[in-house]
Amino acid sequence: MKLYIHKIAIILGLAILAVSCTDLDEETFGSLSPENFYNTEEEALASVAGIYQQLSYVQSIGDPWRIAEFGTDEFIVPGRASGGWFDQSNIDIMRHQVDPANATTGRAWKNIFQEIGTANAVIESLEQSPNSENLTAIIAEAKALRAYGYFYAMDFWGNVPLVTVARIDPNDLPQTTSRSEIFSFIESELLVAAEDMPSVNEVNRSDYYPRFTKESVYSLLAMMYLNAEVYTGTPQWQKAIEMCDKVINSGGYHLSGEVIDNFASNSQTNSPELISAFTNDPISNAGNNQFILYAQNALDQLKYNLPFVPANGYSTYQEALDRYGDNDARKELLEYGPQTYLNGEPLLMDNGEQLVLIPVQDLVSAEDNEGYKVLKYTPVGASFSGSNADNDYVLTRYSDILLTKAEALFRLNNNATEALNLVNEVRNRSNATSLNVLSLDIIEEERAREFIWEGHRRRDMIRFESYFNDTWAFKTTQTEEYRGIYPIPQEQITANPNLTQNPGY
């Protein structure tokens, strides 16, 4: 049975850390306890589904996803001349001017530590169950989900509190743990969890989807090792290769026919490329996808016959569009220039003129036609409940494994030929011209083309140092290196004076 992670409630008899690592308000779910619950795997899974629900918000249009994209050269949300969408906190992130009082990063912190707190409560409850010896795989799954939450916390803020209990003693509030220690904790948790979790080859894929497998864990480890030099000061390219090989050698994944297959509602469940994803079914009140609502131009209601008017918020830069060659199928996922209906007829505005999308000219007061659009989650074939689509959120794809291995191989300089072949495998799927040579710049650009708006770009730009050294529209100066991590929100330090603010802030 397909797991609708948003539909199954957490049924626990203990408090969870619901808002942040320093918010001690208790939130109780039901009256059952570990002693009288978890008699079956299904009962345990009902609780673990709640962790998936929290983690899915990190990859949805919520603030954690936004701060992974704001500040990059592929994501912009300008204020509109009509007065809509203006948010100084977002503009400050786009301009690399974040301070500890930033509301957007503050909400993202709460979202991520809510997921971690939920996981702590579920893990503790599962481990206290009299049936815990039969729940080894599910406990491992819950710990892998918690590790994912800590991965985002480490990536965004570097030095964060490490909490693994469901309740915090108000007389012993946690202190800041170094980024390298958080890295080691996540690595250890994931390696142990992978031992007890099933491989994609050991489950009925369509029934098990979208739960994590060994390969989901290996993919996160590969991503961590690729960024290990940023996180710990020590590169770990060989480990990244080893984790990629575990996924590749499983034989459980290959590239789908087209990139869009991984984001189209009617093909996601059967995509051979999706390693990790989160289900959405708004018609059944089981999650929803609002990318189409927030990203598309209002006139796309007519173009795609939508049951709502898109809000014309999320946009991308000219710099992102310019990366794609004209024969690259991935370019078709961007909307720019003169707009037409699907049948090719001009898409007309109220004044009778054709809608022409242009780059954002004014970050604070943009006109309605300013901002190119990224059709990451296509409305074609999707089902809607109001403005909510049923496209599943994509977390990890096989193409990321191929490009991760390619980059690690190239940086080690021990197999440039294999690295080139891996990059071309991804490019050829989208009809992009094969490359004859590689460079780090080429690899970074290829990742930007393949993973636009998938939450990778900020992390990639920091690793390649373009986050600091490059300039683009509205980011016109170099960025100080300390801004590679966000400041710990001031409200968290106020609530817990044991936390230490990150350097530079």
Short mmCIF file of C-alpha atoms in Angstrom, two decimals:
data_model
loop_
_atom_site.label_atom_id
_atom_site.label_comp_id
_atom_site.label_asym_id
_atom_site.label_seq_id
_atom_site.Cartn_x
_atom_site.Cartn_y
_atom_site.Cartn_z
CA MET A 1 0.00 0.00 0.00
CA LYS A 2 1.37 3.38 -0.97
CA LEU A 3 2.36 5.34 2.12
CA TYR A 4 0.60 8.70 2.22
CA ILE A 5 2.88 10.25 4.75
CA HIS A 6 0.75 13.32 5.23
CA LYS A 7 -2.39 11.33 6.01
CA ILE A 8 -1.27 9.10 8.85
CA ALA A 9 -1.18 10.82 12.24
CA ILE A 10 1.57 10.39 14.80
CA ILE A 11 0.03 8.34 17.61
CA LEU A 12 2.22 8.80 20.65
CA GLY A 13 1.77 9.01 24.38
CA LEU A 14 4.72 11.31 24.96
CA ALA A 15 5.56 14.90 24.30
CA ILE A 16 7.47 15.87 21.20
CA LEU A 17 9.78 18.76 20.77
CA ALA A 18 7.39 20.56 18.49
CA VAL A 19 8.83 23.95 17.59
CA SER A 20 12.55 24.14 18.21
CA CYS A 21 15.28 22.71 20.32
CA THR A 22 14.68 25.39 22.94
CA ASP A 23 10.88 25.53 22.93
CA LEU A 24 9.67 23.33 25.76
CA ASP A 25 5.92 23.43 25.12
CA GLU A 26 4.53 19.92 25.01
CA GLU A 27 2.31 18.59 22.26
CA THR A 28 0.58 15.25 22.90
CA PHE A 29 -0.88 12.91 20.30
CA GLY A 30 -3.49 10.51 21.64
CA SER A 31 -3.47 8.48 24.83
CA LEU A 32 -1.57 5.40 23.75
CA SER A 33 1.89 4.63 25.07
CA PRO A 34 4.82 2.48 23.95
CA GLU A 35 3.63 -0.20 26.39
CA ASN A 36 0.29 -0.70 24.67
CA PHE A 37 1.14 0.29 21.12
CA TYR A 38 3.46 -0.89 18.33
CA ASN A 39 2.25 -4.46 18.40
CA THR A 40 2.60 -4.55 14.62
CA GLU A 41 4.78 -2.94 11.98
CA GLU A 42 1.74 -1.03 10.72
CA GLU A 43 1.24 0.60 14.10
CA ALA A 44 4.88 1.63 14.26
CA LEU A 45 4.76 2.95 10.71
CA ALA A 46 1.86 5.20 11.66
CA SER A 47 4.27 7.09 13.92
CA VAL A 48 7.20 7.11 11.50
CA ALA A 49 4.89 8.60 8.86
CA GLY A 50 4.79 11.73 10.98
CA ILE A 51 8.55 12.19 10.58
CA TYR A 52 8.19 11.84 6.83
CA GLN A 53 5.50 14.50 6.95
CA GLN A 54 7.80 16.92 8.74
CA LEU A 55 10.74 16.18 6.45
CA SER A 56 8.62 16.62 3.33
CA TYR A 57 8.06 20.24 4.31
CA VAL A 58 11.81 20.78 3.97
CA GLN A 59 11.59 19.86 0.28
CA SER A 60 8.26 21.56 -0.39
CA ILE A 61 7.81 25.29 -0.86
CA GLY A 62 8.41 25.89 2.85
CA ASP A 63 11.11 28.09 4.32
CA PRO A 64 13.84 25.40 4.49
CA TRP A 65 13.56 24.92 0.72
CA ARG A 66 13.45 28.67 0.21
CA ILE A 67 16.67 29.34 2.12
CA ALA A 68 18.33 26.56 0.11
CA GLU A 69 17.44 28.50 -3.06
CA PHE A 70 17.41 32.16 -2.02
CA GLY A 71 20.85 33.67 -2.43
CA THR A 72 21.64 31.56 -5.50
CA ASP A 73 21.68 32.55 -9.15
CA GLU A 74 18.64 30.43 -9.99
CA PHE A 75 15.90 31.66 -7.62
CA ILE A 76 14.38 35.09 -7.13
CA VAL A 77 11.08 36.29 -5.67
CA PRO A 78 10.74 39.99 -6.40
CA GLY A 79 8.25 42.27 -4.76
CA ARG A 80 5.55 43.20 -7.26
CA ALA A 81 4.45 46.67 -8.34
CA SER A 82 0.99 45.69 -7.13
CA GLY A 83 2.39 45.38 -3.62
CA GLY A 84 2.44 41.61 -3.48
CA TRP A 85 5.35 39.35 -2.58
CA PHE A 86 7.55 42.01 -0.99
CA ASP A 87 9.44 40.50 1.94
CA GLN A 88 12.57 42.22 3.24
CA SER A 89 13.82 39.05 4.90
CA ASN A 90 13.79 37.26 1.55
CA ILE A 91 15.43 40.17 -0.23
CA ASP A 92 18.19 40.22 2.38
CA ILE A 93 18.91 36.54 1.71
CA MET A 94 18.96 37.15 -2.04
CA ARG A 95 21.50 39.92 -1.53
CA HIS A 96 23.59 37.89 0.95
CA GLN A 97 22.78 40.33 3.75
CA VAL A 98 21.23 37.97 6.29
CA ASP A 99 21.35 38.88 9.98
CA PRO A 100 20.28 36.93 13.10
CA ALA A 101 16.86 38.62 13.12
CA ASN A 102 15.95 37.34 9.63
CA ALA A 103 12.40 35.98 9.84
CA THR A 104 12.72 33.52 6.96
CA THR A 105 15.78 31.72 8.33
CA GLY A 106 14.17 31.83 11.76
CA ARG A 107 11.10 29.96 10.51
CA ALA A 108 13.31 27.48 8.64
CA TRP A 109 15.14 26.69 11.88
CA LYS A 110 11.82 25.93 13.59
CA ASN A 111 10.69 23.73 10.70
CA ILE A 112 13.86 21.66 10.72
CA PHE A 113 14.09 21.22 14.46
CA GLN A 114 10.43 20.31 14.56
CA GLU A 115 11.28 17.40 12.26
CA ILE A 116 14.21 16.46 14.49
CA GLY A 117 12.04 16.74 17.60
CA THR A 118 9.33 14.60 16.06
CA ALA A 119 11.93 11.98 15.15
CA ASN A 120 13.39 12.02 18.68
CA ALA A 121 9.96 11.36 20.17
CA VAL A 122 9.14 8.56 17.74
CA ILE A 123 12.54 6.88 18.13
CA GLU A 124 12.34 7.02 21.91
CA SER A 125 8.85 5.56 21.88
CA LEU A 126 9.78 2.79 19.46
CA GLU A 127 12.84 1.83 21.49
CA GLN A 128 10.76 1.67 24.69
CA SER A 129 8.17 -0.63 23.13
CA PRO A 130 8.08 -4.23 24.43
CA ASN A 131 8.04 -5.16 20.75
CA SER A 132 11.18 -3.14 19.94
CA GLU A 133 13.24 -6.18 18.91
CA ASN A 134 10.82 -6.69 16.02
CA LEU A 135 10.99 -3.03 15.00
CA THR A 136 14.69 -2.83 14.17
CA ALA A 137 14.20 -1.79 10.53
CA ILE A 138 11.61 0.86 11.38
CA ILE A 139 13.77 2.28 14.16
CA ALA A 140 16.63 2.49 11.66
CA GLU A 141 14.30 4.23 9.21
CA ALA A 142 13.32 6.78 11.86
CA LYS A 143 16.98 7.45 12.69
CA ALA A 144 17.77 7.96 9.01
CA LEU A 145 14.97 10.51 8.82
CA ARG A 146 16.31 12.31 11.87
CA ALA A 147 19.79 12.31 10.32
CA TYR A 148 18.32 14.00 7.25
CA GLY A 149 16.97 16.76 9.47
CA TYR A 150 20.37 17.22 11.07
CA PHE A 151 21.96 17.27 7.63
CA TYR A 152 19.90 20.32 6.72
CA ALA A 153 20.62 21.96 10.08
CA MET A 154 24.36 21.36 9.60
CA ASP A 155 24.26 22.58 6.02
CA PHE A 156 22.40 25.81 6.80
CA TRP A 157 23.76 26.77 10.21
CA GLY A 158 26.92 24.70 10.65
CA ASN A 159 27.16 24.66 14.43
CA VAL A 160 23.86 23.59 15.99
CA PRO A 161 22.67 21.90 19.19
CA LEU A 162 22.71 18.10 19.09
CA VAL A 163 19.59 16.75 20.82
CA THR A 164 18.53 13.10 20.69
CA VAL A 165 15.93 13.01 23.49
CA ALA A 166 12.23 13.76 23.32
CA ARG A 167 12.22 16.14 26.26
CA ILE A 168 14.82 18.70 27.21
CA ASP A 169 15.60 19.48 30.82
CA PRO A 170 14.91 23.24 31.17
CA ASN A 171 17.73 23.37 33.71
CA ASP A 172 20.19 21.81 31.27
CA LEU A 173 19.61 23.40 27.87
CA PRO A 174 21.81 22.14 25.02
CA GLN A 175 24.94 23.90 23.90
CA THR A 176 26.14 24.46 20.36
CA THR A 177 27.86 21.46 18.79
CA SER A 178 30.51 22.03 16.14
CA ARG A 179 29.73 21.37 12.50
CA SER A 180 32.33 18.62 12.27
CA GLU A 181 30.83 16.83 15.28
CA ILE A 182 27.36 17.06 13.77
CA PHE A 183 28.81 15.62 10.55
CA SER A 184 30.27 12.66 12.46
CA PHE A 185 26.97 12.06 14.27
CA ILE A 186 24.99 12.02 11.01
CA GLU A 187 27.54 9.77 9.32
CA SER A 188 27.50 7.27 12.19
CA GLU A 189 23.70 7.22 12.40
CA LEU A 190 23.33 6.67 8.66
CA LEU A 191 25.92 3.90 8.40
CA VAL A 192 24.28 1.98 11.23
CA ALA A 193 20.76 2.60 9.90
CA ALA A 194 21.69 1.33 6.42
CA GLU A 195 22.62 -2.05 7.89
CA ASP A 196 19.07 -2.61 9.13
CA MET A 197 17.07 -1.05 6.28
CA PRO A 198 15.94 -2.92 3.17
CA SER A 199 17.42 -2.41 -0.26
CA VAL A 200 15.16 -1.32 -3.07
CA ASN A 201 15.71 -4.83 -4.45
CA GLU A 202 14.22 -6.43 -1.33
CA VAL A 203 10.84 -4.70 -1.40
CA ASN A 204 7.89 -4.39 -3.73
CA ARG A 205 8.88 -1.05 -5.18
CA SER A 206 5.43 0.33 -5.95
CA ASP A 207 4.04 -0.75 -2.57
CA TYR A 208 7.06 0.47 -0.57
CA TYR A 209 7.30 3.85 -2.32
CA PRO A 210 8.14 6.46 -1.04
CA ARG A 211 9.79 5.08 2.08
CA PHE A 212 13.56 5.27 2.46
CA THR A 213 15.73 2.29 1.49
CA LYS A 214 19.42 1.57 1.92
CA GLU A 215 19.97 3.44 -1.30
CA SER A 216 18.28 6.55 0.13
CA VAL A 217 20.79 6.47 2.98
CA TYR A 218 23.75 5.87 0.67
CA SER A 219 22.63 8.81 -1.46
CA LEU A 220 22.61 11.16 1.51
CA LEU A 221 26.02 9.91 2.58
CA ALA A 222 27.34 10.51 -0.95
CA MET A 223 25.99 14.06 -0.80
CA MET A 224 27.62 14.61 2.60
CA TYR A 225 30.97 13.22 1.52
CA LEU A 226 30.89 15.39 -1.61
CA ASN A 227 30.64 18.41 0.70
CA ALA A 228 32.85 17.03 3.47
CA GLU A 229 35.62 19.56 2.90
CA VAL A 230 33.10 22.36 3.45
CA TYR A 231 31.64 20.73 6.54
CA THR A 232 34.79 19.38 8.21
CA GLY A 233 37.80 20.83 6.41
CA THR A 234 38.82 17.41 5.06
CA PRO A 235 37.76 16.21 1.58
CA GLN A 236 36.29 12.71 1.30
CA TRP A 237 35.94 12.21 -2.44
CA GLN A 238 36.67 8.47 -2.33
CA LYS A 239 33.91 7.88 0.20
CA ALA A 240 31.50 9.78 -2.04
CA ILE A 241 32.43 7.45 -4.90
CA GLU A 242 31.95 4.38 -2.71
CA MET A 243 28.46 5.47 -1.69
CA CYS A 244 27.52 6.23 -5.30
CA ASP A 245 28.74 2.80 -6.31
CA LYS A 246 26.48 1.18 -3.73
CA VAL A 247 23.50 2.84 -5.38
CA ILE A 248 24.69 2.17 -8.93
CA ASN A 249 25.62 -1.45 -8.25
CA SER A 250 22.24 -2.16 -6.69
CA GLY A 251 20.89 -2.10 -10.23
CA GLY A 252 17.68 -0.67 -8.85
CA TYR A 253 17.80 2.67 -10.66
CA HIS A 254 18.38 4.18 -14.06
CA LEU A 255 17.59 7.46 -15.78
CA SER A 256 14.00 7.99 -16.84
CA GLY A 257 13.24 8.78 -20.46
CA GLU A 258 12.90 12.49 -19.77
CA VAL A 259 13.69 14.68 -16.77
CA ILE A 260 10.07 15.80 -16.57
CA ASP A 261 8.97 12.20 -15.93
CA ASN A 262 10.29 12.56 -12.39
CA PHE A 263 8.04 15.56 -11.69
CA ALA A 264 4.89 14.69 -13.63
CA SER A 265 2.09 13.43 -11.41
CA ASN A 266 1.08 10.58 -13.67
CA SER A 267 4.56 9.02 -13.92
CA GLN A 268 6.33 9.58 -10.61
CA THR A 269 5.39 6.40 -8.76
CA ASN A 270 6.87 4.28 -11.53
CA SER A 271 9.91 6.45 -12.24
CA PRO A 272 13.07 4.30 -12.27
CA GLU A 273 15.08 7.39 -11.30
CA LEU A 274 13.49 8.45 -8.03
CA ILE A 275 15.51 7.31 -5.03
CA SER A 276 13.65 9.36 -2.42
CA ALA A 277 10.40 11.32 -2.69
CA PHE A 278 7.36 12.39 -0.69
CA THR A 279 3.80 11.60 -1.77
CA ASN A 280 1.03 14.15 -2.21
CA ASP A 281 -2.70 13.51 -2.61
CA PRO A 282 -4.67 16.70 -1.89
CA ILE A 283 -7.96 15.14 -2.94
CA SER A 284 -7.59 12.76 0.03
CA ASN A 285 -6.20 15.51 2.30
CA ALA A 286 -2.86 13.72 2.16
CA GLY A 287 -0.39 16.46 1.30
CA ASN A 288 -0.29 18.91 -1.55
CA ASN A 289 2.08 20.48 -4.04
CA GLN A 290 1.84 24.26 -4.42
CA PHE A 291 4.80 24.93 -6.69
CA ILE A 292 2.43 25.61 -9.59
CA LEU A 293 0.41 28.02 -7.47
CA TYR A 294 3.42 29.99 -6.29
CA ALA A 295 5.67 29.85 -9.34
CA GLN A 296 3.57 30.35 -12.45
CA ASN A 297 2.37 33.54 -14.11
CA ALA A 298 -1.31 34.32 -13.59
CA LEU A 299 -2.07 33.76 -17.28
CA ASP A 300 -0.87 30.18 -16.98
CA GLN A 301 -4.36 29.52 -15.65
CA LEU A 302 -5.50 29.80 -19.27
CA LYS A 303 -2.48 28.04 -20.75
CA TYR A 304 -2.93 24.93 -18.60
CA ASN A 305 -6.65 25.21 -17.85
CA LEU A 306 -5.99 25.45 -14.12
CA PRO A 307 -8.79 25.69 -11.52
CA PHE A 308 -7.04 28.69 -9.89
CA VAL A 309 -4.99 31.78 -10.73
CA PRO A 310 -1.24 31.27 -10.06
CA ALA A 311 0.34 33.81 -7.71
CA ASN A 312 3.31 34.80 -9.93
CA GLY A 313 5.91 34.63 -7.19
CA TYR A 314 8.88 32.33 -7.72
CA SER A 315 11.05 33.20 -10.70
CA THR A 316 14.51 32.55 -12.08
CA TYR A 317 17.32 34.68 -13.51
CA GLN A 318 18.64 35.26 -17.00
CA GLU A 319 21.86 33.62 -15.78
CA ALA A 320 20.00 30.34 -15.21
CA LEU A 321 18.32 30.41 -18.62
CA ASP A 322 21.61 31.12 -20.39
CA ARG A 323 23.11 27.85 -19.17
CA TYR A 324 20.97 25.77 -21.50
CA GLY A 325 21.72 25.09 -25.13
CA ASP A 326 18.80 25.41 -27.55
CA ASN A 327 18.77 21.65 -28.15
CA ASP A 328 18.74 20.84 -24.43
CA ALA A 329 15.31 19.41 -23.52
CA ARG A 330 15.69 20.76 -19.98
CA LYS A 331 15.37 24.28 -21.37
CA GLU A 332 11.76 23.46 -22.19
CA LEU A 333 11.01 23.44 -18.46
CA LEU A 334 11.65 27.20 -18.33
CA GLU A 335 9.08 29.75 -19.46
CA TYR A 336 10.59 32.91 -20.97
CA GLY A 337 9.98 35.37 -23.79
CA PRO A 338 6.72 35.33 -25.79
CA GLN A 339 4.16 33.00 -24.20
CA THR A 340 1.73 30.74 -26.02
CA TYR A 341 -0.99 28.24 -25.31
CA LEU A 342 -0.02 24.58 -25.55
CA ASN A 343 -1.28 24.60 -29.14
CA GLY A 344 1.14 27.41 -30.05
CA GLU A 345 -1.38 30.24 -30.21
CA PRO A 346 -0.30 33.51 -28.51
CA LEU A 347 -1.20 33.88 -24.84
CA LEU A 348 -2.84 37.30 -24.68
CA MET A 349 -3.08 39.75 -21.81
CA ASP A 350 -6.21 41.79 -21.07
CA ASN A 351 -4.98 44.54 -23.40
CA GLY A 352 -4.86 42.10 -26.30
CA GLU A 353 -1.06 41.97 -26.46
CA GLN A 354 0.91 38.76 -26.17
CA LEU A 355 2.45 38.05 -22.76
CA VAL A 356 6.24 38.34 -22.97
CA LEU A 357 8.24 37.26 -19.91
CA ILE A 358 11.40 39.28 -19.35
CA PRO A 359 14.12 39.17 -16.67
CA VAL A 360 13.33 40.83 -13.37
CA GLN A 361 14.22 44.51 -13.66
CA ASP A 362 13.20 45.67 -10.20
CA LEU A 363 13.74 43.48 -7.14
CA VAL A 364 11.30 45.51 -5.04
CA SER A 365 8.60 46.56 -7.51
CA ALA A 366 8.57 44.22 -10.51
CA GLU A 367 5.87 44.25 -13.16
CA ASP A 368 3.72 41.17 -13.73
CA ASN A 369 5.69 40.08 -16.82
CA GLU A 370 9.06 40.25 -15.05
CA GLY A 371 10.63 36.94 -14.09
CA TYR A 372 11.23 33.73 -16.02
CA LYS A 373 9.39 30.67 -14.70
CA VAL A 374 10.58 27.14 -13.94
CA LEU A 375 7.96 24.50 -14.61
CA LYS A 376 9.56 22.01 -12.24
CA TYR A 377 6.34 20.26 -11.33
CA THR A 378 4.27 20.24 -14.48
CA PRO A 379 0.48 20.73 -14.25
CA VAL A 380 0.02 18.57 -17.35
CA GLY A 381 -1.60 15.35 -16.13
CA ALA A 382 -1.83 16.53 -12.52
CA SER A 383 -4.96 16.34 -10.38
CA PHE A 384 -5.95 19.36 -8.33
CA SER A 385 -7.93 20.10 -5.22
CA GLY A 386 -8.33 23.84 -5.42
CA SER A 387 -4.83 25.20 -5.98
CA ASN A 388 -3.13 22.04 -4.65
CA ALA A 389 -1.57 19.58 -7.10
CA ASP A 390 -0.79 15.91 -6.50
CA ASN A 391 2.76 15.90 -7.92
CA ASP A 392 5.04 14.18 -5.40
CA TYR A 393 8.00 16.13 -4.01
CA VAL A 394 11.33 14.87 -5.33
CA LEU A 395 14.18 14.53 -2.84
CA THR A 396 16.89 12.47 -4.59
CA ARG A 397 17.29 11.29 -8.18
CA TYR A 398 19.65 8.81 -9.80
CA SER A 399 21.08 11.57 -11.99
CA ASP A 400 22.47 13.14 -8.81
CA ILE A 401 24.32 9.92 -8.05
CA LEU A 402 25.86 9.92 -11.52
CA LEU A 403 26.96 13.55 -11.33
CA THR A 404 28.15 13.19 -7.74
CA LYS A 405 30.37 10.28 -8.73
CA ALA A 406 31.60 12.18 -11.77
CA GLU A 407 32.63 15.18 -9.69
CA ALA A 408 34.34 13.08 -7.01
CA LEU A 409 36.24 11.12 -9.68
CA PHE A 410 37.33 14.31 -11.41
CA ARG A 411 38.49 15.94 -8.18
CA LEU A 412 40.51 12.83 -7.35
CA ASN A 413 41.87 12.89 -10.91
CA ASN A 414 41.93 9.12 -11.02
CA ASN A 415 39.44 8.51 -13.82
CA ALA A 416 38.59 11.56 -15.91
CA THR A 417 37.29 9.34 -18.72
CA GLU A 418 34.68 7.68 -16.51
CA ALA A 419 33.70 11.06 -15.07
CA LEU A 420 33.16 12.44 -18.57
CA ASN A 421 31.05 9.42 -19.53
CA LEU A 422 28.84 9.88 -16.47
CA VAL A 423 28.25 13.54 -17.23
CA ASN A 424 27.45 12.75 -20.85
CA GLU A 425 25.02 10.04 -19.77
CA VAL A 426 23.00 12.70 -17.97
CA ARG A 427 23.35 15.21 -20.81
CA ASN A 428 22.42 12.74 -23.53
CA ARG A 429 19.15 11.91 -21.79
CA SER A 430 18.12 15.54 -22.44
CA ASN A 431 19.52 15.67 -25.98
CA ALA A 432 22.31 18.00 -24.89
CA THR A 433 25.48 17.86 -26.97
CA SER A 434 28.10 15.44 -25.62
CA LEU A 435 31.15 17.00 -24.01
CA ASN A 436 34.70 16.21 -25.03
CA VAL A 437 36.43 17.54 -21.92
CA LEU A 438 35.55 18.28 -18.31
CA SER A 439 36.45 20.99 -15.84
CA LEU A 440 35.11 21.87 -12.42
CA ASP A 441 33.27 24.82 -13.96
CA ILE A 442 31.60 22.50 -16.48
CA ILE A 443 30.56 20.08 -13.74
CA GLU A 444 29.07 22.89 -11.66
CA GLU A 445 27.15 24.21 -14.67
CA GLU A 446 25.85 20.74 -15.49
CA ARG A 447 24.57 20.28 -11.95
CA ALA A 448 22.86 23.67 -12.19
CA ARG A 449 21.15 22.66 -15.43
CA GLU A 450 20.02 19.28 -14.15
CA PHE A 451 18.87 20.23 -10.66
CA ILE A 452 17.40 23.69 -11.01
CA TRP A 453 15.04 24.37 -8.07
CA GLU A 454 15.73 21.00 -6.41
CA GLY A 455 17.47 22.55 -3.41
CA HIS A 456 21.05 21.73 -4.47
CA ARG A 457 22.26 25.04 -5.88
CA ARG A 458 23.30 26.88 -2.72
CA ARG A 459 25.20 23.85 -1.46
CA ASP A 460 26.88 23.40 -4.86
CA MET A 461 27.80 27.08 -5.19
CA ILE A 462 29.42 27.06 -1.76
CA ARG A 463 31.43 23.94 -2.62
CA PHE A 464 32.57 25.45 -5.94
CA GLU A 465 33.03 28.87 -4.23
CA SER A 466 30.90 30.66 -6.85
CA TYR A 467 28.54 31.60 -4.01
CA PHE A 468 31.26 33.93 -2.75
CA ASN A 469 33.12 34.96 -5.88
CA ASP A 470 30.50 35.26 -8.63
CA THR A 471 28.08 38.10 -9.20
CA TRP A 472 24.69 38.17 -10.91
CA ALA A 473 21.59 40.34 -11.06
CA PHE A 474 21.00 42.00 -7.66
CA LYS A 475 24.07 40.32 -6.17
CA THR A 476 26.79 42.61 -7.44
CA THR A 477 29.65 42.21 -4.97
CA GLN A 478 31.70 39.35 -3.58
CA THR A 479 30.38 37.62 -0.48
CA GLU A 480 32.29 37.21 2.76
CA GLU A 481 33.22 33.60 3.45
CA TYR A 482 31.48 33.51 6.83
CA ARG A 483 28.16 33.86 5.02
CA GLY A 484 28.53 30.28 3.80
CA ILE A 485 26.43 29.44 6.86
CA TYR A 486 23.44 31.35 8.14
CA PRO A 487 23.37 33.02 11.56
CA ILE A 488 21.67 31.14 14.36
CA PRO A 489 18.32 32.93 14.76
CA GLN A 490 18.44 35.50 17.52
CA GLU A 491 15.20 34.23 19.03
CA GLN A 492 16.86 30.84 19.58
CA ILE A 493 19.82 32.39 21.38
CA THR A 494 17.46 34.52 23.48
CA ALA A 495 15.52 31.39 24.46
CA ASN A 496 18.70 29.39 25.09
CA PRO A 497 21.74 31.48 26.09
CA ASN A 498 23.86 28.29 25.95
CA LEU A 499 23.89 28.58 22.15
CA THR A 500 26.83 30.39 20.54
CA GLN A 501 26.31 32.63 17.51
CA ASN A 502 28.20 31.71 14.35
CA PRO A 503 31.35 33.76 13.61
CA GLY A 504 30.84 36.99 11.72
CA TYR A 505 27.31 37.57 12.94
#
